[in-house]
Short mmCIF file of C-alpha atoms and ligand atoms in Angstrom, two decimals:
data_model
loop_
_atom_site.label_atom_id
_atom_site.label_comp_id
_atom_site.label_asym_id
_atom_site.label_seq_id
_atom_site.Cartn_x
_atom_site.Cartn_y
_atom_site.Cartn_z
CA MET X 75 92.94 -181.59 147.58
CA ILE X 76 96.66 -181.79 146.97
CA PRO X 77 96.53 -182.23 142.74
CA TYR X 78 98.84 -185.07 141.65
CA GLY X 79 100.20 -182.85 140.06
CA LYS X 80 101.65 -179.12 139.71
CA HIS X 81 103.36 -176.16 137.64
CA ASN X 82 105.29 -174.39 139.38
CA ILE X 83 105.16 -170.18 138.35
CA ILE X 84 106.56 -167.84 139.83
CA ARG X 85 107.18 -163.68 139.64
CA ASP X 86 110.32 -164.18 137.33
CA ASP X 87 108.17 -166.21 134.81
CA ILE X 88 105.37 -163.26 134.49
CA ASP X 89 107.40 -160.74 134.81
CA ALA X 90 109.88 -162.35 130.96
CA VAL X 91 105.75 -163.81 129.34
CA VAL X 92 104.60 -159.58 129.89
CA ASP X 93 107.86 -158.59 128.72
CA VAL X 94 107.71 -160.51 124.89
CA LEU X 95 104.16 -159.01 125.16
CA GLU X 96 105.32 -155.18 125.70
CA HIS X 97 108.41 -155.14 123.45
CA HIS X 98 108.66 -158.34 120.76
CA PHE X 99 107.04 -160.39 118.61
CA LEU X 100 104.58 -162.92 119.97
CA THR X 101 105.83 -165.29 117.53
CA GLN X 102 108.98 -165.83 115.26
CA GLY X 103 111.30 -163.01 117.36
CA SER X 104 114.01 -164.63 118.88
CA LYS X 105 112.63 -165.39 121.91
CA VAL X 106 112.31 -169.51 120.38
CA PRO X 107 115.99 -169.17 118.72
CA GLU X 108 116.78 -168.44 122.05
CA PHE X 109 115.01 -171.51 124.56
CA GLU X 110 116.11 -174.54 121.00
CA LYS X 111 119.60 -173.13 121.45
CA ALA X 112 119.16 -173.29 125.73
CA LEU X 113 117.98 -177.30 125.66
CA CYS X 114 120.95 -177.67 123.63
CA ASP X 115 122.82 -176.51 126.11
CA TYR X 116 120.89 -178.66 129.06
CA THR X 117 120.73 -181.15 127.25
CA GLY X 118 123.82 -182.16 125.12
CA ALA X 119 122.11 -182.16 121.75
CA LYS X 120 123.40 -180.46 119.14
CA TYR X 121 119.51 -179.69 117.21
CA CYS X 122 116.73 -178.45 118.28
CA THR X 123 113.32 -177.45 117.49
CA ALA X 124 111.00 -176.05 119.79
CA VAL X 125 106.97 -177.18 118.85
CA ASN X 126 103.32 -176.33 119.96
CA SER X 127 103.50 -179.63 122.07
CA GLY X 128 105.06 -183.10 122.62
CA THR X 129 102.32 -184.15 120.26
CA SER X 130 102.98 -182.37 117.73
CA GLY X 131 107.16 -183.21 118.44
CA LEU X 132 106.17 -187.05 118.26
CA HIS X 133 104.77 -186.81 114.68
CA VAL X 134 107.35 -184.05 113.66
CA ALA X 135 109.84 -187.26 114.82
CA CYS X 136 107.67 -189.25 112.55
CA LEU X 137 107.36 -187.43 109.33
CA ALA X 138 111.27 -186.40 109.75
CA LEU X 139 112.32 -190.54 109.51
CA GLY X 140 109.99 -190.57 106.68
CA VAL X 141 107.38 -193.82 108.84
CA GLY X 142 104.36 -194.06 106.65
CA ILE X 143 102.28 -196.43 104.40
CA GLY X 144 103.07 -200.04 104.98
CA ASP X 145 106.06 -198.86 107.60
CA TYR X 146 105.11 -200.58 111.52
CA LEU X 147 106.16 -198.19 114.47
CA TRP X 148 106.65 -199.99 117.91
CA THR X 149 106.30 -198.61 121.02
CA SER X 150 106.13 -199.13 124.63
CA PRO X 151 102.09 -199.55 125.91
CA ASN X 152 102.16 -198.06 129.57
CA SER X 153 102.63 -194.97 127.98
CA PHE X 154 99.86 -191.55 126.27
CA ALA X 155 97.83 -192.72 123.65
CA ALA X 156 100.48 -189.70 121.72
CA SER X 157 103.37 -192.71 121.85
CA ALA X 158 101.08 -194.81 119.70
CA ASN X 159 98.83 -191.93 118.04
CA CYS X 160 101.98 -190.95 115.86
CA GLY X 161 102.18 -193.75 114.03
CA LEU X 162 99.11 -193.81 113.27
CA TYR X 163 98.82 -189.66 111.78
CA CYS X 164 101.44 -191.17 109.49
CA ALA X 165 100.03 -194.27 108.10
CA ALA X 166 101.73 -196.51 109.66
CA LYS X 167 100.83 -198.96 111.46
CA VAL X 168 101.52 -199.80 114.94
CA ASP X 169 102.64 -202.17 117.60
CA PHE X 170 103.49 -202.18 121.23
CA VAL X 171 106.12 -204.53 122.93
CA ASP X 172 105.48 -204.94 126.25
CA ILE X 173 106.68 -203.55 129.21
CA ASP X 174 110.10 -205.23 132.26
CA ALA X 175 108.06 -205.12 135.78
CA VAL X 176 110.62 -203.66 137.71
CA THR X 177 111.02 -201.21 135.20
CA ARG X 178 107.29 -200.21 134.07
CA ASN X 179 109.48 -199.34 130.81
CA ILE X 180 109.76 -201.16 127.56
CA CYS X 181 111.33 -204.87 128.00
CA PRO X 182 114.46 -205.74 126.01
CA ILE X 183 114.67 -208.92 126.13
CA LYS X 184 111.02 -209.48 124.33
CA LEU X 185 111.68 -206.52 122.16
CA GLU X 186 114.19 -208.88 121.28
CA GLN X 187 111.85 -211.88 120.60
CA LYS X 188 109.78 -209.61 119.28
CA LEU X 189 112.62 -208.16 116.53
CA LEU X 190 113.33 -212.00 115.65
CA THR X 191 109.75 -212.80 115.06
CA ALA X 192 109.37 -209.50 112.94
CA GLN X 193 112.65 -210.20 111.04
CA GLN X 194 111.97 -214.09 110.42
CA HIS X 195 108.41 -212.06 108.88
CA GLY X 196 109.91 -209.56 107.24
CA THR X 197 108.03 -207.11 109.29
CA LEU X 198 110.57 -205.20 111.04
CA PRO X 199 109.24 -201.31 112.15
CA LYS X 200 110.89 -198.18 110.82
CA ALA X 201 110.87 -196.76 114.36
CA LEU X 202 110.75 -197.02 117.62
CA VAL X 203 109.74 -195.12 120.09
CA VAL X 204 111.15 -195.35 123.60
CA VAL X 205 108.46 -194.21 126.66
CA HIS X 206 111.09 -193.72 129.61
CA PHE X 207 107.99 -193.60 132.36
CA ALA X 208 107.81 -191.77 135.58
CA GLY X 209 111.22 -190.34 134.67
CA HIS X 210 113.85 -193.12 134.58
CA SER X 211 116.00 -193.47 131.37
CA CYS X 212 114.62 -197.51 129.68
CA ASP X 213 117.84 -199.52 128.83
CA MET X 214 119.03 -196.83 126.40
CA GLU X 215 122.17 -198.56 125.98
CA THR X 216 120.93 -202.78 125.46
CA ILE X 217 117.84 -201.18 123.30
CA HIS X 218 120.42 -199.67 120.85
CA ALA X 219 122.28 -201.95 120.19
CA LEU X 220 119.14 -204.57 119.44
CA CYS X 221 118.03 -201.76 117.10
CA LYS X 222 120.92 -200.24 114.69
CA PRO X 223 121.85 -202.93 113.35
CA LEU X 224 118.27 -204.34 112.14
CA ASN X 225 118.41 -200.30 111.11
CA ILE X 226 115.95 -198.77 113.33
CA ALA X 227 115.48 -195.29 114.12
CA ILE X 228 114.87 -194.95 117.70
CA ILE X 229 112.53 -191.98 119.16
CA GLU X 230 112.65 -191.14 122.89
CA ASP X 231 109.65 -189.97 123.85
CA ALA X 232 110.96 -188.80 126.87
CA ALA X 233 108.26 -186.12 128.30
CA HIS X 234 108.59 -187.14 131.02
CA ALA X 235 112.59 -187.28 131.97
CA LEU X 236 113.40 -183.53 130.81
CA GLY X 237 116.23 -183.96 134.20
CA ALA X 238 116.57 -187.35 133.96
CA MET X 239 119.94 -188.37 133.73
CA TYR X 240 121.50 -191.73 132.09
CA ASN X 241 124.44 -193.34 132.37
CA HIS X 242 125.42 -189.91 133.74
CA LYS X 243 124.54 -188.34 130.95
CA PRO X 244 121.50 -186.49 130.81
CA VAL X 245 118.53 -187.85 128.63
CA GLY X 246 117.50 -185.60 125.73
CA CYS X 247 121.84 -185.85 125.14
CA CYS X 248 120.75 -188.68 122.21
CA GLU X 249 123.31 -190.76 122.71
CA PHE X 250 121.86 -193.58 121.88
CA SER X 251 119.07 -192.37 119.40
CA ASP X 252 117.82 -190.32 116.88
CA MET X 253 116.31 -187.44 118.12
CA ALA X 254 114.29 -187.18 121.68
CA VAL X 255 111.28 -185.79 121.88
CA LEU X 256 110.48 -182.95 124.33
CA SER X 257 106.78 -182.05 126.56
CA PHE X 258 106.32 -178.45 128.26
CA HIS X 259 102.93 -179.75 129.53
CA PRO X 260 101.82 -178.47 132.93
CA VAL X 261 103.17 -181.05 135.08
CA LYS X 262 105.86 -182.27 132.63
CA SER X 263 109.58 -180.63 133.93
CA ILE X 264 109.20 -177.28 133.58
CA THR X 265 105.92 -176.21 131.40
CA THR X 266 105.09 -173.56 128.44
CA ALA X 267 101.75 -174.04 129.25
CA GLU X 268 101.69 -175.74 126.06
CA GLY X 269 105.08 -177.21 124.52
CA GLY X 270 107.28 -178.98 123.66
CA ALA X 271 110.36 -179.92 121.66
CA ILE X 272 112.25 -182.57 119.41
CA VAL X 273 116.16 -182.79 120.03
CA SER X 274 118.47 -184.68 118.31
CA ASN X 275 122.43 -184.48 116.86
CA ASN X 276 121.61 -185.69 113.27
CA LYS X 277 121.53 -181.94 111.70
CA ILE X 278 119.27 -183.83 108.49
CA LEU X 279 116.54 -185.03 110.92
CA ALA X 280 116.55 -182.06 112.70
CA ASP X 281 116.32 -180.00 109.64
CA ALA X 282 113.40 -181.92 108.35
CA CYS X 283 111.99 -181.64 111.80
CA ALA X 284 112.01 -177.65 111.51
CA LEU X 285 111.04 -177.86 108.10
CA TYR X 286 107.39 -180.04 108.92
CA ALA X 287 106.78 -177.84 111.22
CA LYS X 288 106.64 -174.97 110.17
CA HIS X 289 104.09 -176.06 107.24
CA GLY X 290 106.93 -177.05 105.46
CA ILE X 291 108.41 -174.22 104.32
CA THR X 292 111.43 -173.03 104.11
CA ARG X 293 114.06 -169.71 103.03
CA ASP X 294 116.81 -170.96 102.91
CA ILE X 295 118.53 -170.50 100.32
CA ASP X 296 120.22 -174.66 100.38
CA GLN X 297 116.96 -176.10 100.07
CA LEU X 298 114.83 -174.47 97.74
CA SER X 299 115.06 -176.03 94.18
CA SER X 300 115.67 -173.55 92.62
CA GLU X 301 116.96 -169.99 92.32
CA SER X 302 115.10 -167.44 94.71
CA GLU X 303 113.18 -165.13 92.79
CA GLY X 304 114.30 -162.08 94.84
CA PRO X 305 114.19 -161.25 98.96
CA TRP X 306 110.94 -162.30 99.71
CA TYR X 307 111.07 -166.06 97.67
CA TYR X 308 110.24 -168.94 99.89
CA GLN X 309 109.06 -172.90 98.39
CA GLN X 310 106.59 -175.30 100.34
CA LEU X 311 109.53 -178.68 99.77
CA VAL X 312 107.30 -181.15 101.03
CA LEU X 313 103.35 -181.13 103.84
CA GLY X 314 103.77 -179.66 107.13
CA TYR X 315 102.01 -177.97 109.69
CA ASN X 316 102.03 -175.28 111.99
CA TYR X 317 103.46 -176.61 115.32
CA ARG X 318 104.82 -173.62 115.83
CA LEU X 319 105.54 -173.08 120.00
CA SER X 320 105.18 -168.33 120.03
CA ASP X 321 107.69 -166.15 121.61
CA LEU X 322 105.27 -165.30 124.76
CA GLN X 323 105.48 -169.78 125.23
CA ALA X 324 109.02 -169.89 124.94
CA ALA X 325 109.91 -167.06 126.62
CA LEU X 326 108.02 -168.60 129.80
CA GLY X 327 110.33 -171.76 128.74
CA ILE X 328 113.58 -170.10 129.13
CA SER X 329 112.68 -168.40 132.03
CA GLN X 330 111.71 -172.15 133.31
CA LEU X 331 114.15 -173.63 132.68
CA LYS X 332 116.64 -171.80 134.46
CA ARG X 333 115.40 -173.51 137.46
CA ILE X 334 115.21 -177.11 136.55
CA ASP X 335 118.15 -178.29 138.15
CA SER X 336 116.28 -176.90 141.47
CA PHE X 337 113.19 -178.49 140.37
CA ILE X 338 114.51 -182.05 139.59
CA GLN X 339 116.04 -181.92 143.01
CA GLN X 340 112.93 -180.99 145.33
CA ARG X 341 111.73 -183.58 142.55
CA ARG X 342 114.49 -186.29 144.02
CA GLU X 343 113.85 -185.74 147.35
CA LEU X 344 110.39 -185.76 147.47
CA ALA X 345 110.53 -189.22 146.18
CA SER X 346 113.54 -190.07 148.86
CA ARG X 347 110.78 -189.21 151.48
CA TYR X 348 108.23 -191.58 150.09
CA LEU X 349 110.49 -194.30 149.92
CA ASP X 350 111.72 -193.68 152.99
CA ALA X 351 107.48 -193.31 154.69
CA LEU X 352 106.42 -196.24 152.25
CA PRO X 353 107.77 -199.62 152.59
CA ASN X 354 106.09 -201.26 155.78
CA LEU X 355 102.51 -200.38 153.45
CA PRO X 356 101.37 -203.40 151.73
CA LEU X 357 102.34 -201.01 148.22
CA LYS X 358 105.02 -202.12 145.55
CA LEU X 359 106.81 -199.01 145.31
CA PRO X 360 109.48 -197.59 142.53
CA THR X 361 112.94 -198.82 142.89
CA LYS X 362 115.98 -197.31 144.74
CA ASP X 363 118.09 -197.25 142.08
CA SER X 364 116.64 -194.78 140.02
CA LEU X 365 116.50 -192.93 142.70
CA LYS X 366 119.43 -190.91 141.39
CA GLU X 367 118.67 -190.34 137.68
CA SER X 368 115.12 -190.49 137.04
CA SER X 369 113.58 -186.89 137.28
CA TRP X 370 110.75 -188.45 139.43
CA HIS X 371 107.83 -187.33 137.14
CA LEU X 372 105.32 -189.59 139.22
CA PHE X 373 105.86 -191.59 142.28
CA MET X 374 104.19 -194.70 140.19
CA VAL X 375 103.02 -197.18 143.96
CA GLU X 376 101.30 -200.80 142.97
CA VAL X 377 98.26 -201.70 145.80
CA THR X 378 99.44 -205.20 146.32
CA GLU X 379 96.80 -206.42 148.70
CA HIS X 380 94.06 -203.67 148.60
CA ASP X 381 91.45 -202.76 145.88
CA ARG X 382 92.74 -199.92 143.84
CA LYS X 383 89.71 -198.60 143.13
CA SER X 384 88.44 -197.83 146.50
CA VAL X 385 91.67 -197.65 147.02
CA TYR X 386 91.85 -194.09 145.05
CA GLU X 387 88.28 -193.02 146.08
CA GLN X 388 89.07 -193.63 149.90
CA LEU X 389 91.89 -190.73 149.42
CA HIS X 390 90.36 -188.59 147.02
CA ARG X 391 87.64 -188.15 150.54
CA LEU X 392 90.34 -187.78 152.35
CA GLY X 393 91.69 -185.22 149.69
CA ILE X 394 94.13 -186.54 148.07
CA GLY X 395 94.43 -185.89 144.43
CA VAL X 396 95.97 -189.57 143.29
CA ASN X 397 96.02 -189.88 140.08
CA VAL X 398 96.62 -193.75 137.52
CA HIS X 399 98.47 -193.27 134.62
CA TYR X 400 98.03 -195.51 132.39
CA ILE X 401 95.25 -197.10 130.87
CA PRO X 402 97.37 -199.28 128.40
CA ILE X 403 97.37 -197.66 125.20
CA HIS X 404 95.93 -200.87 122.96
CA CYS X 405 92.75 -201.22 125.46
CA HIS X 406 91.45 -197.93 124.23
CA PRO X 407 88.27 -198.34 122.49
CA TYR X 408 90.24 -196.77 119.19
CA TYR X 409 92.84 -199.12 119.29
CA ARG X 410 90.91 -201.92 120.35
CA ASP X 411 88.91 -201.48 116.59
CA LEU X 412 92.45 -201.79 115.05
CA GLY X 413 92.96 -205.77 116.56
CA PHE X 414 93.99 -205.18 119.74
CA ALA X 415 93.14 -207.00 122.73
CA PRO X 416 93.74 -206.43 126.47
CA THR X 417 95.54 -209.44 127.19
CA ASP X 418 98.18 -209.11 123.93
CA PHE X 419 100.26 -206.56 127.31
CA PRO X 420 99.18 -208.69 130.18
CA ILE X 421 102.12 -207.11 132.31
CA SER X 422 100.86 -203.59 130.88
CA VAL X 423 97.98 -204.61 132.49
CA ASP X 424 98.45 -205.94 135.47
CA PHE X 425 100.24 -202.60 136.31
CA TYR X 426 97.15 -200.07 135.37
CA GLU X 427 95.45 -202.71 137.61
CA HIS X 428 97.49 -201.61 140.96
CA ALA X 429 98.72 -198.27 139.71
CA LEU X 430 98.04 -195.21 141.73
CA THR X 431 99.89 -192.12 141.68
CA LEU X 432 100.66 -190.12 144.16
CA PRO X 433 101.21 -186.41 144.07
CA LEU X 434 104.18 -185.49 143.90
CA PHE X 435 105.72 -181.05 141.79
CA VAL X 436 107.40 -179.17 143.34
CA GLY X 437 106.39 -176.61 146.01
CA LEU X 438 104.37 -179.73 147.78
CA SER X 439 105.23 -179.15 151.01
CA HIS X 440 106.44 -181.73 153.80
CA ALA X 441 103.14 -180.92 156.09
CA GLU X 442 101.28 -181.85 152.38
CA GLN X 443 103.42 -185.05 151.89
CA ASP X 444 102.79 -186.24 155.50
CA LYS X 445 99.81 -185.52 155.18
CA VAL X 446 99.36 -187.72 151.70
CA ILE X 447 101.14 -190.86 153.71
CA GLU X 448 99.19 -190.78 156.42
CA ALA X 449 96.34 -191.28 154.27
CA LEU X 450 97.85 -194.14 152.84
CA ARG X 451 98.47 -196.14 156.59
CA SER X 452 94.96 -194.76 157.15
CA VAL X 453 93.32 -196.19 153.82
CA LEU X 454 95.73 -199.28 153.73
CA GLN X 455 96.13 -200.00 157.32
C1 PLP D 660 102.82 -185.41 127.92
C2 PLP D 660 102.79 -186.43 127.02
C3 PLP D 660 103.03 -186.53 125.89
C4 PLP D 660 102.31 -185.20 124.82
O1 PLP D 660 102.93 -184.45 124.85
P1 PLP D 660 101.82 -182.92 124.93
O2 PLP D 660 102.97 -181.78 125.56
O3 PLP D 660 100.72 -183.61 125.55
O4 PLP D 660 101.55 -183.66 123.89
C5 PLP D 660 103.48 -187.72 125.06
N1 PLP D 660 104.01 -188.97 125.16
C6 PLP D 660 104.29 -189.09 127.01
C7 PLP D 660 104.25 -190.20 127.74
C8 PLP D 660 103.37 -187.61 127.54
O5 PLP D 660 103.49 -187.80 128.97
#
């Protein structure tokens, strides 16, 4: 079975991890700070806190902003549940803005309308989590222009988008956001097994992220509320969590990040091959404009004339491990119990009902990709 996504591990990665096992601290050594610095260099952001998952990163980003009881957090329904759960972890209320049918990202027009209504009702969100779906950046300049005058913080859920560009700059540079959250789960651009990071240009937020990710405990003399009692001294200042990444994982991340340019180039080349091969089939394809800038985390098509479930099943029988992204967050039973109905965000639901994720990952050979294309032809024609 050709999977829809897969990590790429070579000898260098293995050697980097083994080196830590043999010679270094397993946690809280030099590898995590080195990985954080490498992520800053790559994205152009000033500060970085590595954490043990993208989900932890989203949680910590919300805590750093002070999201809490009585606040609203908005996000896109077309995402993994973590994009919304972070608000609920902080006891905030979560709401959604539907997507644009072409970009499949949060729709700036719907955002503007919803902000206007919320302003009238005094229910403006404290934070907006935008999701760069499949690795295509959201329209950050417009979103920033809408949110900043209203003092709404912007968190980029960039779990799909390490390696993507927006306006000729790397996603994660945070030009139009307060923080961006990365994930290093094995299907993402680079992997540390589990892992994530928050990047930011705002020192106060970055310090808060680091504090919340490390038990709320500090040894930094400038942060202590009273004089140090000795060299051993530390204080817990807030209720934090143990969301630390280990040095083993950071070593893997450093090694992986060295190859990101070739990873993204391969993903773009594979996406481009799909875009060339598939136009004659009854499928709605991702737009070509994003070809150069996207990190192509996912190659999503919409099945326009056939039953999606039957296409999915036939492809699986042919050894093609297509997948579906995403069941809209508001459609999950947990969110329905909070009062949401599928019809609340119809574009996301319509996309979900037709969506199919084709195999795309570093190491997918042209022969395998041709097999996917042939299988699609045989099923759809
Ligand atoms: C993967 C993912 C996350 C969560 O990342 P983990 O590292 O798996 O916790 C969050 N948001 C989106 C959109 C994702 O795809």
